[in-house]
């Protein structure tokens, strides 16, 4: 799909619209997993190498466009899910 030799995935410089859509899609996946904004930004920075500033900017725009959704999302997600233990613990070394 992306034939550029330098970037196998959408690049902010080369394909800004596609890159932003990709970030939006990843944020939506984070929401499905019950993550808050900061947890999402950290996760995308680590696993997708997306700068937190970009994630936070896209998140803010999504909140502007979908106020009702985010209000319901933060109301219906138990507060304990934001303070949960990591899903995968460290491997025990024996």
PDB file of N, CA and C in Angstrom:
ATOM      1  N   UNK A   1       0.836  -1.190   0.000  1.00  0.00           N
ATOM      2  CA  UNK A   1       0.000   0.000   0.000  1.00  0.00           C
ATOM      3  C   UNK A   1       0.876   1.247   0.000  1.00  0.00           C
ATOM      4  N   UNK A   2       1.870   1.283   0.869  1.00  0.00           N
ATOM      5  CA  UNK A   2       2.776   2.423   0.941  1.00  0.00           C
ATOM      6  C   UNK A   2       4.084   2.012   0.310  1.00  0.00           C
ATOM      7  N   UNK A   3       4.303   2.470  -0.898  1.00  0.00           N
ATOM      8  CA  UNK A   3       5.442   2.034  -1.683  1.00  0.00           C
ATOM      9  C   UNK A   3       6.714   2.817  -1.403  1.00  0.00           C
ATOM     10  N   UNK A   4       6.659   3.772  -0.520  1.00  0.00           N
ATOM     11  CA  UNK A   4       7.829   4.566  -0.195  1.00  0.00           C
ATOM     12  C   UNK A   4       8.869   3.674   0.475  1.00  0.00           C
ATOM     13  N   UNK A   5      10.090   3.708  -0.007  1.00  0.00           N
ATOM     14  CA  UNK A   5      11.142   2.850   0.522  1.00  0.00           C
ATOM     15  C   UNK A   5      11.553   3.255   1.930  1.00  0.00           C
ATOM     16  N   UNK A   6      11.368   4.494   2.294  1.00  0.00           N
ATOM     17  CA  UNK A   6      11.814   4.977   3.588  1.00  0.00           C
ATOM     18  C   UNK A   6      10.812   4.704   4.697  1.00  0.00           C
ATOM     19  N   UNK A   7       9.543   4.630   4.370  1.00  0.00           N
ATOM     20  CA  UNK A   7       8.493   4.502   5.380  1.00  0.00           C
ATOM     21  C   UNK A   7       7.531   3.386   4.980  1.00  0.00           C
ATOM     22  N   UNK A   8       7.566   2.237   5.673  1.00  0.00           N
ATOM     23  CA  UNK A   8       6.625   1.167   5.334  1.00  0.00           C
ATOM     24  C   UNK A   8       5.193   1.480   5.773  1.00  0.00           C
ATOM     25  N   UNK A   9       5.025   2.440   6.692  1.00  0.00           N
ATOM     26  CA  UNK A   9       3.714   2.844   7.173  1.00  0.00           C
ATOM     27  C   UNK A   9       3.515   4.312   6.856  1.00  0.00           C
ATOM     28  N   UNK A  10       2.296   4.822   7.024  1.00  0.00           N
ATOM     29  CA  UNK A  10       2.081   6.246   6.753  1.00  0.00           C
ATOM     30  C   UNK A  10       3.028   7.116   7.566  1.00  0.00           C
ATOM     31  N   UNK A  11       3.490   8.164   6.947  1.00  0.00           N
ATOM     32  CA  UNK A  11       4.418   9.085   7.582  1.00  0.00           C
ATOM     33  C   UNK A  11       3.729  10.441   7.713  1.00  0.00           C
ATOM     34  N   UNK A  12       3.957  11.124   8.819  1.00  0.00           N
ATOM     35  CA  UNK A  12       3.346  12.429   9.039  1.00  0.00           C
ATOM     36  C   UNK A  12       3.761  13.423   7.959  1.00  0.00           C
ATOM     37  N   UNK A  13       5.005  13.338   7.525  1.00  0.00           N
ATOM     38  CA  UNK A  13       5.496  14.273   6.506  1.00  0.00           C
ATOM     39  C   UNK A  13       5.006  13.919   5.108  1.00  0.00           C
ATOM     40  N   UNK A  14       5.029  12.630   4.778  1.00  0.00           N
ATOM     41  CA  UNK A  14       4.688  12.191   3.422  1.00  0.00           C
ATOM     42  C   UNK A  14       3.184  12.035   3.195  1.00  0.00           C
ATOM     43  N   UNK A  15       2.484  11.537   4.203  1.00  0.00           N
ATOM     44  CA  UNK A  15       1.042  11.259   4.097  1.00  0.00           C
ATOM     45  C   UNK A  15       0.326  11.743   5.353  1.00  0.00           C
ATOM     46  N   UNK A  16       0.241  13.038   5.580  1.00  0.00           N
ATOM     47  CA  UNK A  16      -0.309  13.523   6.858  1.00  0.00           C
ATOM     48  C   UNK A  16      -1.746  13.081   7.126  1.00  0.00           C
ATOM     49  N   UNK A  17      -2.595  13.118   6.110  1.00  0.00           N
ATOM     50  CA  UNK A  17      -3.999  12.740   6.314  1.00  0.00           C
ATOM     51  C   UNK A  17      -4.097  11.263   6.707  1.00  0.00           C
ATOM     52  N   UNK A  18      -3.369  10.421   6.010  1.00  0.00           N
ATOM     53  CA  UNK A  18      -3.387   8.988   6.293  1.00  0.00           C
ATOM     54  C   UNK A  18      -2.785   8.705   7.666  1.00  0.00           C
ATOM     55  N   UNK A  19      -1.734   9.415   8.011  1.00  0.00           N
ATOM     56  CA  UNK A  19      -1.085   9.238   9.312  1.00  0.00           C
ATOM     57  C   UNK A  19      -2.043   9.598  10.447  1.00  0.00           C
ATOM     58  N   UNK A  20      -2.734  10.705  10.308  1.00  0.00           N
ATOM     59  CA  UNK A  20      -3.682  11.140  11.339  1.00  0.00           C
ATOM     60  C   UNK A  20      -4.823  10.136  11.461  1.00  0.00           C
ATOM     61  N   UNK A  21      -5.289   9.599  10.342  1.00  0.00           N
ATOM     62  CA  UNK A  21      -6.347   8.585  10.383  1.00  0.00           C
ATOM     63  C   UNK A  21      -5.848   7.321  11.095  1.00  0.00           C
ATOM     64  N   UNK A  22      -4.582   6.964  10.867  1.00  0.00           N
ATOM     65  CA  UNK A  22      -4.003   5.809  11.541  1.00  0.00           C
ATOM     66  C   UNK A  22      -3.953   6.047  13.050  1.00  0.00           C
ATOM     67  N   UNK A  23      -3.522   7.244  13.459  1.00  0.00           N
ATOM     68  CA  UNK A  23      -3.467   7.580  14.886  1.00  0.00           C
ATOM     69  C   UNK A  23      -4.875   7.540  15.481  1.00  0.00           C
ATOM     70  N   UNK A  24      -5.844   8.065  14.752  1.00  0.00           N
ATOM     71  CA  UNK A  24      -7.234   8.033  15.215  1.00  0.00           C
ATOM     72  C   UNK A  24      -7.687   6.592  15.422  1.00  0.00           C
ATOM     73  N   UNK A  25      -7.373   5.732  14.484  1.00  0.00           N
ATOM     74  CA  UNK A  25      -7.753   4.326  14.595  1.00  0.00           C
ATOM     75  C   UNK A  25      -7.100   3.687  15.821  1.00  0.00           C
ATOM     76  N   UNK A  26      -5.833   3.988  16.060  1.00  0.00           N
ATOM     77  CA  UNK A  26      -5.148   3.429  17.221  1.00  0.00           C
ATOM     78  C   UNK A  26      -5.726   3.968  18.533  1.00  0.00           C
ATOM     79  N   UNK A  27      -6.100   5.233  18.546  1.00  0.00           N
ATOM     80  CA  UNK A  27      -6.747   5.802  19.739  1.00  0.00           C
ATOM     81  C   UNK A  27      -8.066   5.082  20.002  1.00  0.00           C
ATOM     82  N   UNK A  28      -8.824   4.819  18.948  1.00  0.00           N
ATOM     83  CA  UNK A  28     -10.094   4.105  19.108  1.00  0.00           C
ATOM     84  C   UNK A  28      -9.863   2.718  19.685  1.00  0.00           C
ATOM     85  N   UNK A  29      -8.784   2.065  19.296  1.00  0.00           N
ATOM     86  CA  UNK A  29      -8.453   0.754  19.865  1.00  0.00           C
ATOM     87  C   UNK A  29      -8.121   0.884  21.350  1.00  0.00           C
ATOM     88  N   UNK A  30      -7.414   1.949  21.699  1.00  0.00           N
ATOM     89  CA  UNK A  30      -7.112   2.195  23.114  1.00  0.00           C
ATOM     90  C   UNK A  30      -8.394   2.411  23.911  1.00  0.00           C
ATOM     91  N   UNK A  31      -9.355   3.105  23.332  1.00  0.00           N
ATOM     92  CA  UNK A  31     -10.624   3.340  24.011  1.00  0.00           C
ATOM     93  C   UNK A  31     -11.361   2.025  24.244  1.00  0.00           C
ATOM     94  N   UNK A  32     -11.310   1.135  23.273  1.00  0.00           N
ATOM     95  CA  UNK A  32     -11.944  -0.175  23.431  1.00  0.00           C
ATOM     96  C   UNK A  32     -11.323  -0.926  24.605  1.00  0.00           C
ATOM     97  N   UNK A  33     -10.038  -0.709  24.827  1.00  0.00           N
ATOM     98  CA  UNK A  33      -9.342  -1.365  25.930  1.00  0.00           C
ATOM     99  C   UNK A  33      -9.503  -0.624  27.258  1.00  0.00           C
ATOM    100  N   UNK A  34     -10.253   0.488  27.252  1.00  0.00           N
ATOM    101  CA  UNK A  34     -10.546   1.217  28.481  1.00  0.00           C
ATOM    102  C   UNK A  34      -9.433   2.128  28.958  1.00  0.00           C
ATOM    103  N   UNK A  35      -8.571   2.561  28.056  1.00  0.00           N
ATOM    104  CA  UNK A  35      -7.457   3.425  28.447  1.00  0.00           C
ATOM    105  C   UNK A  35      -7.889   4.880  28.540  1.00  0.00           C
ATOM    106  N   UNK A  36      -7.221   5.632  29.397  1.00  0.00           N
ATOM    107  CA  UNK A  36      -7.444   7.070  29.440  1.00  0.00           C
ATOM    108  C   UNK A  36      -6.452   7.737  28.486  1.00  0.00           C
ATOM    109  N   UNK A  37      -6.498   9.046  28.410  1.00  0.00           N
ATOM    110  CA  UNK A  37      -5.687   9.795  27.447  1.00  0.00           C
ATOM    111  C   UNK A  37      -4.192   9.569  27.648  1.00  0.00           C
ATOM    112  N   UNK A  38      -3.730   9.691  28.870  1.00  0.00           N
ATOM    113  CA  UNK A  38      -2.300   9.566  29.129  1.00  0.00           C
ATOM    114  C   UNK A  38      -1.793   8.147  28.902  1.00  0.00           C
ATOM    115  N   UNK A  39      -2.588   7.183  29.293  1.00  0.00           N
ATOM    116  CA  UNK A  39      -2.214   5.793  29.085  1.00  0.00           C
ATOM    117  C   UNK A  39      -2.145   5.478  27.590  1.00  0.00           C
ATOM    118  N   UNK A  40      -3.090   6.019  26.832  1.00  0.00           N
ATOM    119  CA  UNK A  40      -3.101   5.840  25.383  1.00  0.00           C
ATOM    120  C   UNK A  40      -1.863   6.469  24.749  1.00  0.00           C
ATOM    121  N   UNK A  41      -1.544   7.687  25.141  1.00  0.00           N
ATOM    122  CA  UNK A  41      -0.377   8.377  24.582  1.00  0.00           C
ATOM    123  C   UNK A  41       0.908   7.610  24.888  1.00  0.00           C
ATOM    124  N   UNK A  42       1.020   7.097  26.098  1.00  0.00           N
ATOM    125  CA  UNK A  42       2.210   6.339  26.483  1.00  0.00           C
ATOM    126  C   UNK A  42       2.294   5.036  25.693  1.00  0.00           C
ATOM    127  N   UNK A  43       1.173   4.353  25.562  1.00  0.00           N
ATOM    128  CA  UNK A  43       1.145   3.084  24.836  1.00  0.00           C
ATOM    129  C   UNK A  43       1.509   3.274  23.377  1.00  0.00           C
ATOM    130  N   UNK A  44       0.944   4.297  22.737  1.00  0.00           N
ATOM    131  CA  UNK A  44       1.247   4.536  21.328  1.00  0.00           C
ATOM    132  C   UNK A  44       2.693   4.981  21.143  1.00  0.00           C
ATOM    133  N   UNK A  45       3.228   5.702  22.097  1.00  0.00           N
ATOM    134  CA  UNK A  45       4.631   6.109  22.005  1.00  0.00           C
ATOM    135  C   UNK A  45       5.555   4.892  22.061  1.00  0.00           C
ATOM    136  N   UNK A  46       5.230   3.964  22.924  1.00  0.00           N
ATOM    137  CA  UNK A  46       6.078   2.782  23.095  1.00  0.00           C
ATOM    138  C   UNK A  46       5.903   1.791  21.948  1.00  0.00           C
ATOM    139  N   UNK A  47       4.661   1.461  21.634  1.00  0.00           N
ATOM    140  CA  UNK A  47       4.400   0.363  20.703  1.00  0.00           C
ATOM    141  C   UNK A  47       4.275   0.778  19.243  1.00  0.00           C
ATOM    142  N   UNK A  48       3.893   2.021  18.984  1.00  0.00           N
ATOM    143  CA  UNK A  48       3.718   2.461  17.600  1.00  0.00           C
ATOM    144  C   UNK A  48       4.669   3.591  17.223  1.00  0.00           C
ATOM    145  N   UNK A  49       5.480   4.014  18.201  1.00  0.00           N
ATOM    146  CA  UNK A  49       6.440   5.105  17.986  1.00  0.00           C
ATOM    147  C   UNK A  49       5.772   6.376  17.459  1.00  0.00           C
ATOM    148  N   UNK A  50       4.639   6.678  18.059  1.00  0.00           N
ATOM    149  CA  UNK A  50       3.914   7.906  17.724  1.00  0.00           C
ATOM    150  C   UNK A  50       4.182   8.900  18.843  1.00  0.00           C
ATOM    151  N   UNK A  51       4.610  10.070  18.481  1.00  0.00           N
ATOM    152  CA  UNK A  51       4.922  11.092  19.482  1.00  0.00           C
ATOM    153  C   UNK A  51       3.688  11.421  20.300  1.00  0.00           C
ATOM    154  N   UNK A  52       3.848  11.517  21.625  1.00  0.00           N
ATOM    155  CA  UNK A  52       2.698  11.829  22.478  1.00  0.00           C
ATOM    156  C   UNK A  52       1.984  13.129  22.087  1.00  0.00           C
ATOM    157  N   UNK A  53       2.722  14.116  21.622  1.00  0.00           N
ATOM    158  CA  UNK A  53       2.084  15.367  21.206  1.00  0.00           C
ATOM    159  C   UNK A  53       1.083  15.130  20.078  1.00  0.00           C
ATOM    160  N   UNK A  54       1.417  14.258  19.161  1.00  0.00           N
ATOM    161  CA  UNK A  54       0.509  13.955  18.052  1.00  0.00           C
ATOM    162  C   UNK A  54      -0.713  13.214  18.572  1.00  0.00           C
ATOM    163  N   UNK A  55      -0.477  12.214  19.438  1.00  0.00           N
ATOM    164  CA  UNK A  55      -1.599  11.470  20.013  1.00  0.00           C
ATOM    165  C   UNK A  55      -2.524  12.403  20.780  1.00  0.00           C
ATOM    166  N   UNK A  56      -1.964  13.281  21.591  1.00  0.00           N
ATOM    167  CA  UNK A  56      -2.784  14.195  22.387  1.00  0.00           C
ATOM    168  C   UNK A  56      -3.541  15.186  21.512  1.00  0.00           C
ATOM    169  N   UNK A  57      -2.926  15.619  20.426  1.00  0.00           N
ATOM    170  CA  UNK A  57      -3.601  16.544  19.510  1.00  0.00           C
ATOM    171  C   UNK A  57      -4.782  15.863  18.825  1.00  0.00           C
ATOM    172  N   UNK A  58      -4.564  14.644  18.341  1.00  0.00           N
ATOM    173  CA  UNK A  58      -5.662  13.904  17.695  1.00  0.00           C
ATOM    174  C   UNK A  58      -6.740  13.601  18.721  1.00  0.00           C
ATOM    175  N   UNK A  59      -6.354  13.220  19.929  1.00  0.00           N
ATOM    176  CA  UNK A  59      -7.322  12.937  21.010  1.00  0.00           C
ATOM    177  C   UNK A  59      -8.178  14.170  21.273  1.00  0.00           C
ATOM    178  N   UNK A  60      -7.539  15.333  21.380  1.00  0.00           N
ATOM    179  CA  UNK A  60      -8.271  16.573  21.655  1.00  0.00           C
ATOM    180  C   UNK A  60      -9.283  16.862  20.552  1.00  0.00           C
ATOM    181  N   UNK A  61      -8.896  16.649  19.306  1.00  0.00           N
ATOM    182  CA  UNK A  61      -9.820  16.893  18.192  1.00  0.00           C
ATOM    183  C   UNK A  61     -10.968  15.894  18.205  1.00  0.00           C
ATOM    184  N   UNK A  62     -10.674  14.646  18.555  1.00  0.00           N
ATOM    185  CA  UNK A  62     -11.739  13.651  18.673  1.00  0.00           C
ATOM    186  C   UNK A  62     -12.725  14.042  19.765  1.00  0.00           C
ATOM    187  N   UNK A  63     -12.218  14.573  20.875  1.00  0.00           N
ATOM    188  CA  UNK A  63     -13.100  15.011  21.958  1.00  0.00           C
ATOM    189  C   UNK A  63     -13.986  16.173  21.519  1.00  0.00           C
ATOM    190  N   UNK A  64     -13.437  17.084  20.716  1.00  0.00           N
ATOM    191  CA  UNK A  64     -14.231  18.213  20.215  1.00  0.00           C
ATOM    192  C   UNK A  64     -15.365  17.724  19.323  1.00  0.00           C
ATOM    193  N   UNK A  65     -15.047  16.748  18.474  1.00  0.00           N
ATOM    194  CA  UNK A  65     -16.029  16.251  17.507  1.00  0.00           C
ATOM    195  C   UNK A  65     -17.040  15.302  18.130  1.00  0.00           C
ATOM    196  N   UNK A  66     -16.678  14.674  19.243  1.00  0.00           N
ATOM    197  CA  UNK A  66     -17.519  13.630  19.839  1.00  0.00           C
ATOM    198  C   UNK A  66     -17.713  13.853  21.332  1.00  0.00           C
ATOM    199  N   UNK A  67     -18.158  15.037  21.703  1.00  0.00           N
ATOM    200  CA  UNK A  67     -18.307  15.389  23.124  1.00  0.00           C
ATOM    201  C   UNK A  67     -19.204  14.405  23.868  1.00  0.00           C
ATOM    202  N   UNK A  68     -20.329  14.062  23.264  1.00  0.00           N
ATOM    203  CA  UNK A  68     -21.275  13.160  23.927  1.00  0.00           C
ATOM    204  C   UNK A  68     -20.665  11.783  24.165  1.00  0.00           C
ATOM    205  N   UNK A  69     -19.940  11.290  23.165  1.00  0.00           N
ATOM    206  CA  UNK A  69     -19.309   9.980  23.318  1.00  0.00           C
ATOM    207  C   UNK A  69     -18.331   9.984  24.481  1.00  0.00           C
ATOM    208  N   UNK A  70     -17.444  10.957  24.520  1.00  0.00           N
ATOM    209  CA  UNK A  70     -16.430  10.980  25.568  1.00  0.00           C
ATOM    210  C   UNK A  70     -17.043  11.202  26.944  1.00  0.00           C
ATOM    211  N   UNK A  71     -18.096  11.988  27.013  1.00  0.00           N
ATOM    212  CA  UNK A  71     -18.759  12.183  28.298  1.00  0.00           C
ATOM    213  C   UNK A  71     -19.333  10.853  28.784  1.00  0.00           C
ATOM    214  N   UNK A  72     -19.984  10.123  27.890  1.00  0.00           N
ATOM    215  CA  UNK A  72     -20.535   8.821  28.254  1.00  0.00           C
ATOM    216  C   UNK A  72     -19.421   7.817  28.541  1.00  0.00           C
ATOM    217  N   UNK A  73     -18.350   7.878  27.777  1.00  0.00           N
ATOM    218  CA  UNK A  73     -17.226   6.956  27.952  1.00  0.00           C
ATOM    219  C   UNK A  73     -16.621   7.107  29.342  1.00  0.00           C
ATOM    220  N   UNK A  74     -16.325   8.333  29.739  1.00  0.00           N
ATOM    221  CA  UNK A  74     -15.701   8.546  31.039  1.00  0.00           C
ATOM    222  C   UNK A  74     -16.682   8.340  32.185  1.00  0.00           C
ATOM    223  N   UNK A  75     -17.972   8.450  31.921  1.00  0.00           N
ATOM    224  CA  UNK A  75     -18.974   8.198  32.947  1.00  0.00           C
ATOM    225  C   UNK A  75     -19.153   6.697  33.169  1.00  0.00           C
ATOM    226  N   UNK A  76     -19.111   5.914  32.094  1.00  0.00           N
ATOM    227  CA  UNK A  76     -19.404   4.486  32.174  1.00  0.00           C
ATOM    228  C   UNK A  76     -18.194   3.605  32.467  1.00  0.00           C
ATOM    229  N   UNK A  77     -17.001   4.115  32.279  1.00  0.00           N
ATOM    230  CA  UNK A  77     -15.808   3.332  32.585  1.00  0.00           C
ATOM    231  C   UNK A  77     -15.556   3.446  34.088  1.00  0.00           C
ATOM    232  N   UNK A  78     -15.473   2.318  34.777  1.00  0.00           N
ATOM    233  CA  UNK A  78     -15.197   2.390  36.222  1.00  0.00           C
ATOM    234  C   UNK A  78     -13.854   3.064  36.481  1.00  0.00           C
ATOM    235  N   UNK A  79     -13.813   3.868  37.506  1.00  0.00           N
ATOM    236  CA  UNK A  79     -12.573   4.577  37.813  1.00  0.00           C
ATOM    237  C   UNK A  79     -11.447   3.611  38.158  1.00  0.00           C
ATOM    238  N   UNK A  80     -11.785   2.420  38.618  1.00  0.00           N
ATOM    239  CA  UNK A  80     -10.753   1.437  38.951  1.00  0.00           C
ATOM    240  C   UNK A  80     -10.005   0.983  37.703  1.00  0.00           C
ATOM    241  N   UNK A  81     -10.631   1.076  36.523  1.00  0.00           N
ATOM    242  CA  UNK A  81      -9.940   0.637  35.305  1.00  0.00           C
ATOM    243  C   UNK A  81      -8.793   1.572  34.961  1.00  0.00           C
ATOM    244  N   UNK A  82      -8.815   2.787  35.480  1.00  0.00           N
ATOM    245  CA  UNK A  82      -7.734   3.716  35.219  1.00  0.00           C
ATOM    246  C   UNK A  82      -6.588   3.537  36.200  1.00  0.00           C
ATOM    247  N   UNK A  83      -6.815   2.745  37.226  1.00  0.00           N
ATOM    248  CA  UNK A  83      -5.775   2.534  38.219  1.00  0.00           C
ATOM    249  C   UNK A  83      -5.437   1.054  38.328  1.00  0.00           C
ATOM    250  N   UNK A  84      -5.705   0.298  37.283  1.00  0.00           N
ATOM    251  CA  UNK A  84      -5.509  -1.140  37.326  1.00  0.00           C
ATOM    252  C   UNK A  84      -4.033  -1.514  37.203  1.00  0.00           C
ATOM    253  N   UNK A  85      -3.770  -2.751  37.534  1.00  0.00           N
ATOM    254  CA  UNK A  85      -2.434  -3.302  37.379  1.00  0.00           C
ATOM    255  C   UNK A  85      -2.194  -3.547  35.892  1.00  0.00           C
ATOM    256  N   UNK A  86      -0.943  -3.608  35.479  1.00  0.00           N
ATOM    257  CA  UNK A  86      -0.660  -3.914  34.080  1.00  0.00           C
ATOM    258  C   UNK A  86      -1.264  -5.261  33.697  1.00  0.00           C
ATOM    259  N   UNK A  87      -1.677  -5.384  32.450  1.00  0.00           N
ATOM    260  CA  UNK A  87      -2.297  -6.622  31.983  1.00  0.00           C
ATOM    261  C   UNK A  87      -1.306  -7.785  32.013  1.00  0.00           C
ATOM    262  N   UNK A  88      -0.083  -7.516  31.683  1.00  0.00           N
ATOM    263  CA  UNK A  88       0.910  -8.566  31.608  1.00  0.00           C
ATOM    264  C   UNK A  88       2.036  -8.239  32.585  1.00  0.00           C
ATOM    265  N   UNK A  89       2.222  -9.099  33.546  1.00  0.00           N
ATOM    266  CA  UNK A  89       3.285  -8.887  34.506  1.00  0.00           C
ATOM    267  C   UNK A  89       4.637  -9.221  33.891  1.00  0.00           C
ATOM    268  N   UNK A  90       5.676  -8.904  34.597  1.00  0.00           N
ATOM    269  CA  UNK A  90       7.014  -9.250  34.128  1.00  0.00           C
ATOM    270  C   UNK A  90       7.198 -10.755  34.225  1.00  0.00           C
ATOM    271  N   UNK A  91       8.032 -11.253  33.361  1.00  0.00           N
ATOM    272  CA  UNK A  91       8.373 -12.671  33.420  1.00  0.00           C
ATOM    273  C   UNK A  91       9.189 -12.917  34.678  1.00  0.00           C
ATOM    274  N   UNK A  92       8.837 -13.929  35.369  1.00  0.00           N
ATOM    275  CA  UNK A  92       9.602 -14.303  36.562  1.00  0.00           C
ATOM    276  C   UNK A  92      10.859 -15.029  36.114  1.00  0.00           C
ATOM    277  N   UNK A  93      11.955 -14.642  36.687  1.00  0.00           N
ATOM    278  CA  UNK A  93      13.207 -15.311  36.368  1.00  0.00           C
ATOM    279  C   UNK A  93      13.510 -16.325  37.446  1.00  0.00           C
ATOM    280  N   UNK A  94      13.655 -17.542  37.052  1.00  0.00           N
ATOM    281  CA  UNK A  94      13.937 -18.618  38.014  1.00  0.00           C
ATOM    282  C   UNK A  94      15.377 -19.011  37.920  1.00  0.00           C
TER     283      UNK A  94
END
